[in-house]
Structures are given as C-alpha cells and as structure tokens.
C-alpha cells in the first residue's frame, strides 16, 4: 500500500494506544522473555561475566539516560513490543530487586547476554544458560502464585506472550572460534543441533502452560560490524558465508516451528524474522533514514572481545545514534530496533 516503515509504525502505535486506552489493560497480561543480549534488560548486571552493559555509553538515549544493562543506546525490540502491547512499564530483569511482588504480574525477563541454545556457549561466556533460565521461570511461577493465587497465576501463564531470542552467540562466540566444533561439524549440522535444543525448550515451556510464543530468527551475521572486522578480510559489504549460515539456521527454525505448531494443541507459535529487515536496512540504509550501516556508533575496538562491545573508553561515540544502524559491534541502535 506504499506505507513507509515509520508511518506504519506510527499507525500501529496509534492503534495500540486507542485499544489500551479503551480497555485500560495491555493486550496480553504478561510479557516473558528468554535468550541472549537481544532481550537481556539487566540480568548480567548481577552475575560475573565480561558481557555487561551497565556502564556508559550504553543507555545514553534510554529513559533517564541511564545504563540499565540493555546492549543498546535505548530501547530493545522487546521494549517496543511492550509499548505496542500497552504495558505501562517493562517486565523486570528476573535477578534484579524489581522482580518481586506485584511487579511480577506483568511478566519477567530471563535473558542473559552471551547465552546460547548450546550450553557450552553460555559456559564460555559465563552467561545464564537456557536451562538455568528455565529453572528461574519455574521459580517465577511459584512466586506468581504467592502474589495472585494459583488460578490467576495459571491464567497469566497461559495468556502471556513469550519471546525467545538466541543463536547469534552460538555462532559468533562459539562455533566460528572453536575448532572442536567447526572442524568436526558443518554449519548446517550445528544448526540442526541448535534447533533441536530450541524444540525441546519450547516443549518444556509448553508443558508449564505457555501457549503464545514468538522466537526470533538469527540476524544477518555477516553484516554485523564485528564480523566484518574479524572475517571480512577488508572486503566491501557483508560476509556472505556468515549470512548463508544464518539463513540455513533460519530455514530449519521455520520448519521446526511449523512442525511444533501442528504437534502441540493450542500452541500459537510465530518466528519473528529479523534477518530480512535488518539485511535490507544494512544494504539500503538511506531508504530507512540511516547514513551509517557498517560501523557501530560507539566505535568499538578492533581486537579480542572489545570488537563486540562498547566500553568506558570507547573513543568517538557518535552524536546522533538515529543515523546509525548499529550501536556497537553486534547490536542495533534503538532506531534500528524500532524498524
């Protein structure tokens, strides 16, 4: 219909506002998130790990201009989701002091930067593994029952929206650097292994009452600034091989999701494809209002782990992050998350 992205997003906001104003309630009772830095809103602040975003310049453009633990200058995609659904506040990081009492009624966030479907990925990055996130979710259910009673707690669990976002770290911080994996398994074989873990995790989640689940696809790995630096060999544009690997994973994820949808009665499962929109933004930035799509705004380092993240000594952080697709070496800016 020729509606531009920002116009369409404004329309969705207006519609959601009209609905929530009329009902004075969010469209779902709770929002619950699992995964890696794509959804982490501060759990890593409370564990011993290198992957933290509780310092400047992270959070520069977030409410209060404070670093919350989000790997972004502002809002994550899940924050925009919460806005559109009509939540007045964001579900708290489960390990934070805010995750208690009535705050639990709107959900909880179990994400941990550096976590992967593969338990070894989480171990390498000292992140909260998916299995541990699942244990925390069971704890959350018990706490919720104490706050609201078993019947209402079961209703919240059933009608909540669940979002899963993982997989990038499995490739970027494990497979591509681990000869025990990449010399033994092809990317396609590793993808099959990861997707089988996703399938088992979803079945366990379903067994505890979850019915509305969205899983985030892999991003275009070859287009991330850190990947261009480490694997690009000074070539222009995205690293094609990495994008092919991501697309292979996404195909398997879509196929498995379709199978699970048919297998589990009452399940509403959707794959949120972020590969195509982010790939389009990177390759046609001006079309979406961006001017820089190959470098991160905070000018991350070029060696070791610093290639991935901003740090307190990050030189030359850009003034206007809305012009940049990426905030650091792997994470989009708030403006890109909005798209």
mmCIF file of C-alpha atoms in Angstrom:
data_model
loop_
_atom_site.group_PDB
_atom_site.id
_atom_site.type_symbol
_atom_site.label_atom_id
_atom_site.label_comp_id
_atom_site.label_asym_id
_atom_site.label_seq_id
_atom_site.Cartn_x
_atom_site.Cartn_y
_atom_site.Cartn_z
ATOM 1 C CA UNK A 1 0.000 0.000 0.000
ATOM 2 C CA UNK A 2 3.037 2.198 -0.124
ATOM 3 C CA UNK A 3 3.125 2.998 3.604
ATOM 4 C CA UNK A 4 6.671 3.743 4.771
ATOM 5 C CA UNK A 5 8.117 1.887 7.756
ATOM 6 C CA UNK A 6 7.989 4.829 10.171
ATOM 7 C CA UNK A 7 4.439 5.707 9.081
ATOM 8 C CA UNK A 8 3.330 2.116 9.565
ATOM 9 C CA UNK A 9 4.959 2.006 12.995
ATOM 10 C CA UNK A 10 3.214 5.257 13.968
ATOM 11 C CA UNK A 11 -0.091 3.772 12.853
ATOM 12 C CA UNK A 12 0.470 0.646 14.979
ATOM 13 C CA UNK A 13 1.303 2.820 17.976
ATOM 14 C CA UNK A 14 -1.859 4.871 17.478
ATOM 15 C CA UNK A 15 -3.986 1.753 17.142
ATOM 16 C CA UNK A 16 -2.464 0.123 20.218
ATOM 17 C CA UNK A 17 -2.941 3.341 22.193
ATOM 18 C CA UNK A 18 -6.597 3.509 21.188
ATOM 19 C CA UNK A 19 -7.192 -0.118 22.177
ATOM 20 C CA UNK A 20 -5.377 0.083 25.510
ATOM 21 C CA UNK A 21 -6.961 3.424 26.381
ATOM 22 C CA UNK A 22 -10.398 1.921 25.832
ATOM 23 C CA UNK A 23 -9.641 -1.233 27.824
ATOM 24 C CA UNK A 24 -7.136 0.261 30.299
ATOM 25 C CA UNK A 25 -5.305 -3.084 30.087
ATOM 26 C CA UNK A 26 -2.420 -4.434 27.985
ATOM 27 C CA UNK A 27 -3.389 -6.717 25.112
ATOM 28 C CA UNK A 28 -1.785 -9.654 26.988
ATOM 29 C CA UNK A 29 -1.410 -9.936 30.775
ATOM 30 C CA UNK A 30 2.341 -10.502 30.805
ATOM 31 C CA UNK A 31 5.468 -10.473 28.640
ATOM 32 C CA UNK A 32 8.122 -13.085 29.354
ATOM 33 C CA UNK A 33 11.500 -13.234 27.605
ATOM 34 C CA UNK A 34 14.284 -15.808 27.316
ATOM 35 C CA UNK A 35 17.548 -15.689 25.413
ATOM 36 C CA UNK A 36 20.662 -13.596 24.917
ATOM 37 C CA UNK A 37 21.575 -9.907 24.610
ATOM 38 C CA UNK A 38 18.751 -9.337 22.138
ATOM 39 C CA UNK A 39 16.376 -9.464 25.128
ATOM 40 C CA UNK A 40 18.589 -9.024 28.236
ATOM 41 C CA UNK A 41 17.417 -5.973 30.206
ATOM 42 C CA UNK A 42 19.922 -6.270 33.030
ATOM 43 C CA UNK A 43 20.310 -9.824 34.341
ATOM 44 C CA UNK A 44 24.021 -9.787 33.520
ATOM 45 C CA UNK A 45 24.428 -6.884 35.927
ATOM 46 C CA UNK A 46 24.052 -9.443 38.717
ATOM 47 C CA UNK A 47 26.424 -12.181 37.579
ATOM 48 C CA UNK A 48 30.174 -12.438 36.997
ATOM 49 C CA UNK A 49 30.653 -12.131 33.255
ATOM 50 C CA UNK A 50 32.557 -9.985 30.778
ATOM 51 C CA UNK A 51 29.352 -9.212 28.879
ATOM 52 C CA UNK A 52 27.853 -6.277 30.740
ATOM 53 C CA UNK A 53 26.119 -3.115 29.589
ATOM 54 C CA UNK A 54 25.690 -1.398 32.947
ATOM 55 C CA UNK A 55 28.022 1.471 32.072
ATOM 56 C CA UNK A 56 28.166 4.394 29.623
ATOM 57 C CA UNK A 57 27.761 4.834 26.754
ATOM 58 C CA UNK A 58 25.053 2.118 26.960
ATOM 59 C CA UNK A 59 21.650 3.536 27.844
ATOM 60 C CA UNK A 60 22.603 7.019 26.678
ATOM 61 C CA UNK A 61 19.248 7.561 24.982
ATOM 62 C CA UNK A 62 17.118 5.399 27.287
ATOM 63 C CA UNK A 63 14.671 6.804 29.845
ATOM 64 C CA UNK A 64 16.691 8.714 32.430
ATOM 65 C CA UNK A 65 19.815 8.381 30.248
ATOM 66 C CA UNK A 66 20.992 5.531 32.455
ATOM 67 C CA UNK A 67 22.726 2.275 31.541
ATOM 68 C CA UNK A 68 20.281 -0.441 32.596
ATOM 69 C CA UNK A 69 22.086 -3.470 31.225
ATOM 70 C CA UNK A 70 20.475 -3.265 27.780
ATOM 71 C CA UNK A 71 23.005 -3.688 24.988
ATOM 72 C CA UNK A 72 21.805 -0.613 23.153
ATOM 73 C CA UNK A 73 21.719 3.156 23.372
ATOM 74 C CA UNK A 74 17.989 2.953 24.102
ATOM 75 C CA UNK A 75 15.122 0.523 23.694
ATOM 76 C CA UNK A 76 15.356 -3.087 22.606
ATOM 77 C CA UNK A 77 12.867 -4.627 20.182
ATOM 78 C CA UNK A 78 11.157 -6.292 23.159
ATOM 79 C CA UNK A 79 10.711 -2.855 24.761
ATOM 80 C CA UNK A 80 8.934 -1.627 21.650
ATOM 81 C CA UNK A 81 6.822 -4.775 21.787
ATOM 82 C CA UNK A 82 5.844 -3.973 25.377
ATOM 83 C CA UNK A 83 4.976 -0.408 24.339
ATOM 84 C CA UNK A 84 2.767 -1.569 21.487
ATOM 85 C CA UNK A 85 1.024 -4.135 23.696
ATOM 86 C CA UNK A 86 0.125 -1.356 26.110
ATOM 87 C CA UNK A 87 2.334 -2.074 29.134
ATOM 88 C CA UNK A 88 2.939 0.913 31.384
ATOM 89 C CA UNK A 89 6.305 -0.493 32.466
ATOM 90 C CA UNK A 90 8.772 -3.075 31.207
ATOM 91 C CA UNK A 91 8.940 -6.569 32.737
ATOM 92 C CA UNK A 92 11.921 -6.552 35.118
ATOM 93 C CA UNK A 93 15.144 -8.490 34.821
ATOM 94 C CA UNK A 94 14.490 -11.556 36.952
ATOM 95 C CA UNK A 95 17.692 -11.205 39.006
ATOM 96 C CA UNK A 96 17.000 -7.541 39.792
ATOM 97 C CA UNK A 97 15.435 -6.309 43.051
ATOM 98 C CA UNK A 98 12.483 -5.046 40.991
ATOM 99 C CA UNK A 99 11.432 -8.632 40.202
ATOM 100 C CA UNK A 100 9.245 -9.109 43.231
ATOM 101 C CA UNK A 101 5.687 -8.675 44.453
ATOM 102 C CA UNK A 102 3.173 -7.113 42.106
ATOM 103 C CA UNK A 103 5.889 -6.273 39.574
ATOM 104 C CA UNK A 104 5.816 -9.964 38.622
ATOM 105 C CA UNK A 105 2.236 -9.655 37.368
ATOM 106 C CA UNK A 106 3.392 -8.120 34.084
ATOM 107 C CA UNK A 107 5.994 -10.809 33.442
ATOM 108 C CA UNK A 108 9.721 -11.194 33.801
ATOM 109 C CA UNK A 109 12.842 -11.154 31.671
ATOM 110 C CA UNK A 110 15.282 -14.056 31.963
ATOM 111 C CA UNK A 111 17.611 -13.113 29.093
ATOM 112 C CA UNK A 112 21.369 -13.097 29.549
ATOM 113 C CA UNK A 113 23.879 -11.619 27.110
ATOM 114 C CA UNK A 114 26.207 -14.304 25.803
ATOM 115 C CA UNK A 115 23.729 -17.135 26.356
ATOM 116 C CA UNK A 116 23.049 -19.609 23.578
ATOM 117 C CA UNK A 117 20.959 -22.623 22.737
ATOM 118 C CA UNK A 118 24.210 -24.547 23.226
ATOM 119 C CA UNK A 119 25.005 -24.872 26.941
ATOM 120 C CA UNK A 120 28.727 -24.618 26.127
ATOM 121 C CA UNK A 121 28.187 -21.165 24.613
ATOM 122 C CA UNK A 122 26.694 -19.932 27.868
ATOM 123 C CA UNK A 123 29.529 -21.556 29.842
ATOM 124 C CA UNK A 124 32.222 -19.918 27.691
ATOM 125 C CA UNK A 125 30.607 -16.506 28.111
ATOM 126 C CA UNK A 126 29.730 -17.025 31.793
ATOM 127 C CA UNK A 127 26.126 -16.270 30.890
ATOM 128 C CA UNK A 128 22.886 -17.667 32.309
ATOM 129 C CA UNK A 129 22.188 -20.787 30.277
ATOM 130 C CA UNK A 130 18.764 -21.539 28.819
ATOM 131 C CA UNK A 131 18.394 -24.462 31.235
ATOM 132 C CA UNK A 132 19.015 -22.098 34.160
ATOM 133 C CA UNK A 133 16.656 -19.514 32.655
ATOM 134 C CA UNK A 134 14.020 -22.247 32.560
ATOM 135 C CA UNK A 135 14.646 -23.046 36.250
ATOM 136 C CA UNK A 136 14.228 -19.360 37.046
ATOM 137 C CA UNK A 137 10.947 -19.401 35.129
ATOM 138 C CA UNK A 138 9.647 -22.204 37.347
ATOM 139 C CA UNK A 139 10.680 -20.133 40.367
ATOM 140 C CA UNK A 140 8.810 -17.216 38.855
ATOM 141 C CA UNK A 141 5.654 -19.315 38.561
ATOM 142 C CA UNK A 142 5.815 -20.190 42.261
ATOM 143 C CA UNK A 143 6.338 -16.551 43.226
ATOM 144 C CA UNK A 144 3.454 -15.512 40.980
ATOM 145 C CA UNK A 145 1.130 -17.975 42.701
ATOM 146 C CA UNK A 146 2.013 -16.476 46.092
ATOM 147 C CA UNK A 147 1.157 -12.996 44.817
ATOM 148 C CA UNK A 148 -2.071 -13.749 42.985
ATOM 149 C CA UNK A 149 -3.176 -17.316 43.767
ATOM 150 C CA UNK A 150 -2.997 -20.470 41.644
ATOM 151 C CA UNK A 151 -5.982 -19.808 39.389
ATOM 152 C CA UNK A 152 -4.993 -16.299 38.317
ATOM 153 C CA UNK A 153 -1.328 -17.276 38.068
ATOM 154 C CA UNK A 154 -2.243 -20.107 35.685
ATOM 155 C CA UNK A 155 -4.312 -17.662 33.633
ATOM 156 C CA UNK A 156 -1.397 -15.228 33.378
ATOM 157 C CA UNK A 157 0.999 -18.012 32.355
ATOM 158 C CA UNK A 158 -1.442 -19.269 29.717
ATOM 159 C CA UNK A 159 -2.243 -15.904 28.148
ATOM 160 C CA UNK A 160 1.188 -14.278 28.401
ATOM 161 C CA UNK A 161 3.317 -13.598 25.340
ATOM 162 C CA UNK A 162 6.672 -15.405 25.410
ATOM 163 C CA UNK A 163 9.620 -14.179 23.369
ATOM 164 C CA UNK A 164 12.790 -16.181 22.724
ATOM 165 C CA UNK A 165 15.897 -14.701 21.170
ATOM 166 C CA UNK A 166 19.096 -16.751 20.920
ATOM 167 C CA UNK A 167 21.514 -18.315 18.445
ATOM 168 C CA UNK A 168 23.757 -15.424 17.405
ATOM 169 C CA UNK A 169 26.184 -16.055 20.269
ATOM 170 C CA UNK A 170 26.336 -19.760 19.422
ATOM 171 C CA UNK A 171 27.929 -18.874 16.097
ATOM 172 C CA UNK A 172 29.748 -15.620 16.873
ATOM 173 C CA UNK A 173 31.234 -16.541 20.240
ATOM 174 C CA UNK A 174 31.497 -20.292 19.959
ATOM 175 C CA UNK A 175 31.256 -22.114 16.617
ATOM 176 C CA UNK A 176 33.381 -19.813 14.432
ATOM 177 C CA UNK A 177 36.176 -19.676 17.023
ATOM 178 C CA UNK A 178 36.022 -23.246 18.318
ATOM 179 C CA UNK A 179 37.955 -25.824 16.245
ATOM 180 C CA UNK A 180 36.344 -28.605 18.294
ATOM 181 C CA UNK A 181 33.116 -27.562 16.596
ATOM 182 C CA UNK A 182 33.961 -26.042 13.218
ATOM 183 C CA UNK A 183 36.493 -28.762 12.312
ATOM 184 C CA UNK A 184 34.045 -31.527 13.183
ATOM 185 C CA UNK A 185 30.592 -30.179 12.324
ATOM 186 C CA UNK A 186 29.410 -28.224 9.313
ATOM 187 C CA UNK A 187 27.368 -25.071 9.965
ATOM 188 C CA UNK A 188 24.277 -26.990 8.794
ATOM 189 C CA UNK A 189 24.929 -29.793 11.282
ATOM 190 C CA UNK A 190 25.469 -27.309 14.117
ATOM 191 C CA UNK A 191 22.265 -25.520 13.132
ATOM 192 C CA UNK A 192 20.349 -28.798 13.382
ATOM 193 C CA UNK A 193 21.797 -29.331 16.859
ATOM 194 C CA UNK A 194 20.783 -25.841 17.994
ATOM 195 C CA UNK A 195 17.275 -26.120 16.576
ATOM 196 C CA UNK A 196 16.764 -29.447 18.349
ATOM 197 C CA UNK A 197 17.582 -27.684 21.630
ATOM 198 C CA UNK A 198 15.080 -24.951 20.773
ATOM 199 C CA UNK A 199 12.441 -27.598 20.091
ATOM 200 C CA UNK A 200 12.995 -29.318 23.440
ATOM 201 C CA UNK A 201 12.993 -25.992 25.284
ATOM 202 C CA UNK A 202 9.708 -24.972 23.690
ATOM 203 C CA UNK A 203 8.091 -28.304 24.561
ATOM 204 C CA UNK A 204 9.133 -27.848 28.193
ATOM 205 C CA UNK A 205 7.747 -24.323 28.175
ATOM 206 C CA UNK A 206 4.514 -25.609 26.659
ATOM 207 C CA UNK A 207 4.377 -28.248 29.398
ATOM 208 C CA UNK A 208 4.323 -25.498 32.013
ATOM 209 C CA UNK A 209 1.389 -23.741 30.356
ATOM 210 C CA UNK A 210 2.880 -21.376 27.771
ATOM 211 C CA UNK A 211 0.726 -21.075 24.644
ATOM 212 C CA UNK A 212 1.716 -17.835 22.848
ATOM 213 C CA UNK A 213 5.365 -17.950 21.834
ATOM 214 C CA UNK A 214 7.449 -15.932 19.409
ATOM 215 C CA UNK A 215 11.003 -16.943 18.533
ATOM 216 C CA UNK A 216 13.461 -14.503 16.986
ATOM 217 C CA UNK A 217 15.428 -15.697 13.957
ATOM 218 C CA UNK A 218 19.154 -15.270 13.530
ATOM 219 C CA UNK A 219 20.214 -11.840 12.344
ATOM 220 C CA UNK A 220 22.294 -11.385 9.158
ATOM 221 C CA UNK A 221 25.501 -12.362 10.960
ATOM 222 C CA UNK A 222 27.727 -11.401 8.051
ATOM 223 C CA UNK A 223 26.541 -7.793 8.172
ATOM 224 C CA UNK A 224 27.482 -7.134 11.800
ATOM 225 C CA UNK A 225 30.405 -4.675 12.176
ATOM 226 C CA UNK A 226 32.357 -7.101 14.379
ATOM 227 C CA UNK A 227 32.023 -9.875 11.815
ATOM 228 C CA UNK A 228 33.157 -7.549 9.021
ATOM 229 C CA UNK A 229 36.204 -6.665 11.109
ATOM 230 C CA UNK A 230 37.100 -10.236 12.070
ATOM 231 C CA UNK A 231 36.143 -12.154 8.929
ATOM 232 C CA UNK A 232 35.750 -9.605 6.148
ATOM 233 C CA UNK A 233 39.389 -9.527 5.023
ATOM 234 C CA UNK A 234 38.882 -5.888 4.024
ATOM 235 C CA UNK A 235 36.151 -6.831 1.543
ATOM 236 C CA UNK A 236 33.291 -4.435 0.974
ATOM 237 C CA UNK A 237 29.822 -5.330 2.173
ATOM 238 C CA UNK A 238 28.584 -8.207 4.292
ATOM 239 C CA UNK A 239 30.426 -11.508 4.727
ATOM 240 C CA UNK A 240 28.353 -13.774 2.507
ATOM 241 C CA UNK A 241 29.318 -17.095 4.121
ATOM 242 C CA UNK A 242 28.090 -15.999 7.543
ATOM 243 C CA UNK A 243 24.773 -14.868 6.102
ATOM 244 C CA UNK A 244 24.357 -18.197 4.322
ATOM 245 C CA UNK A 245 24.923 -19.974 7.655
ATOM 246 C CA UNK A 246 22.307 -17.768 9.318
ATOM 247 C CA UNK A 247 19.791 -18.414 6.555
ATOM 248 C CA UNK A 248 20.374 -22.169 6.861
ATOM 249 C CA UNK A 249 19.608 -21.960 10.572
ATOM 250 C CA UNK A 250 16.505 -19.848 9.941
ATOM 251 C CA UNK A 251 15.137 -22.366 7.429
ATOM 252 C CA UNK A 252 15.479 -25.151 9.986
ATOM 253 C CA UNK A 253 13.912 -22.943 12.667
ATOM 254 C CA UNK A 254 10.892 -22.183 10.470
ATOM 255 C CA UNK A 255 10.446 -25.848 9.576
ATOM 256 C CA UNK A 256 10.659 -26.942 13.216
ATOM 257 C CA UNK A 257 8.258 -24.200 14.325
ATOM 258 C CA UNK A 258 5.734 -25.329 11.714
ATOM 259 C CA UNK A 259 6.013 -28.909 12.951
ATOM 260 C CA UNK A 260 5.593 -27.912 16.606
ATOM 261 C CA UNK A 261 2.563 -25.800 15.748
ATOM 262 C CA UNK A 262 0.859 -28.908 14.365
ATOM 263 C CA UNK A 263 2.100 -31.221 17.093
ATOM 264 C CA UNK A 264 1.107 -29.239 20.209
ATOM 265 C CA UNK A 265 -2.641 -28.449 20.605
ATOM 266 C CA UNK A 266 -3.468 -24.823 21.313
ATOM 267 C CA UNK A 267 0.051 -23.573 20.618
ATOM 268 C CA UNK A 268 0.366 -20.240 18.841
ATOM 269 C CA UNK A 269 3.948 -20.087 17.615
ATOM 270 C CA UNK A 270 5.489 -17.500 15.322
ATOM 271 C CA UNK A 271 9.020 -16.971 14.024
ATOM 272 C CA UNK A 272 9.962 -13.295 14.116
ATOM 273 C CA UNK A 273 12.148 -12.890 11.048
ATOM 274 C CA UNK A 274 14.727 -10.194 11.751
ATOM 275 C CA UNK A 275 17.156 -11.366 9.053
ATOM 276 C CA UNK A 276 15.434 -9.759 6.088
ATOM 277 C CA UNK A 277 14.517 -6.373 7.599
ATOM 278 C CA UNK A 278 17.982 -5.860 9.133
ATOM 279 C CA UNK A 279 19.689 -7.039 5.944
ATOM 280 C CA UNK A 280 17.623 -4.543 3.955
ATOM 281 C CA UNK A 281 18.441 -1.728 6.367
ATOM 282 C CA UNK A 282 22.177 -2.502 6.160
ATOM 283 C CA UNK A 283 22.206 -2.658 2.367
ATOM 284 C CA UNK A 284 19.818 0.247 1.747
ATOM 285 C CA UNK A 285 20.307 2.483 4.809
ATOM 286 C CA UNK A 286 19.162 5.755 3.213
ATOM 287 C CA UNK A 287 15.835 4.142 2.325
ATOM 288 C CA UNK A 288 15.192 3.750 6.054
ATOM 289 C CA UNK A 289 16.643 7.062 7.213
ATOM 290 C CA UNK A 290 20.161 5.899 8.142
ATOM 291 C CA UNK A 291 23.538 7.140 6.948
ATOM 292 C CA UNK A 292 25.963 4.606 8.511
ATOM 293 C CA UNK A 293 25.470 0.832 8.324
ATOM 294 C CA UNK A 294 28.969 -0.635 8.517
ATOM 295 C CA UNK A 295 30.318 0.737 11.806
ATOM 296 C CA UNK A 296 28.991 0.886 15.340
ATOM 297 C CA UNK A 297 28.128 4.253 16.845
ATOM 298 C CA UNK A 298 30.363 3.732 19.876
ATOM 299 C CA UNK A 299 33.445 2.870 17.764
ATOM 300 C CA UNK A 300 34.316 -0.428 19.424
ATOM 301 C CA UNK A 301 37.861 -1.769 19.395
ATOM 302 C CA UNK A 302 39.333 -3.983 16.734
ATOM 303 C CA UNK A 303 40.864 -6.863 18.693
ATOM 304 C CA UNK A 304 39.662 -9.503 21.134
ATOM 305 C CA UNK A 305 36.329 -9.199 22.881
ATOM 306 C CA UNK A 306 36.372 -5.412 22.590
ATOM 307 C CA UNK A 307 35.370 -5.755 18.950
ATOM 308 C CA UNK A 308 31.900 -6.742 20.125
ATOM 309 C CA UNK A 309 31.071 -4.211 22.844
ATOM 310 C CA UNK A 310 31.322 -0.551 23.820
ATOM 311 C CA UNK A 311 33.446 0.202 26.850
ATOM 312 C CA UNK A 312 34.040 3.159 29.126
ATOM 313 C CA UNK A 313 36.990 4.211 26.988
ATOM 314 C CA UNK A 314 35.212 3.794 23.637
ATOM 315 C CA UNK A 315 36.591 6.651 21.529
ATOM 316 C CA UNK A 316 34.467 8.877 19.350
ATOM 317 C CA UNK A 317 30.939 7.735 20.212
ATOM 318 C CA UNK A 318 28.684 9.276 17.572
ATOM 319 C CA UNK A 319 26.474 12.215 18.476
ATOM 320 C CA UNK A 320 23.312 11.134 16.658
ATOM 321 C CA UNK A 321 22.662 7.415 17.022
ATOM 322 C CA UNK A 322 19.486 7.660 14.932
ATOM 323 C CA UNK A 323 21.728 7.838 11.860
ATOM 324 C CA UNK A 324 23.477 4.552 12.731
ATOM 325 C CA UNK A 325 22.161 1.031 12.201
ATOM 326 C CA UNK A 326 24.488 -0.447 14.838
ATOM 327 C CA UNK A 327 25.279 0.776 18.325
ATOM 328 C CA UNK A 328 28.281 -1.483 18.968
ATOM 329 C CA UNK A 329 29.905 -4.340 17.063
ATOM 330 C CA UNK A 330 26.864 -6.628 17.083
ATOM 331 C CA UNK A 331 23.821 -4.827 18.489
ATOM 332 C CA UNK A 332 21.465 -2.490 16.607
ATOM 333 C CA UNK A 333 20.687 1.021 17.775
ATOM 334 C CA UNK A 334 17.295 1.910 19.198
ATOM 335 C CA UNK A 335 16.364 3.375 15.791
ATOM 336 C CA UNK A 336 17.210 0.084 14.059
ATOM 337 C CA UNK A 337 15.375 -1.917 16.718
ATOM 338 C CA UNK A 338 12.318 0.189 16.013
ATOM 339 C CA UNK A 339 12.465 -0.764 12.332
#
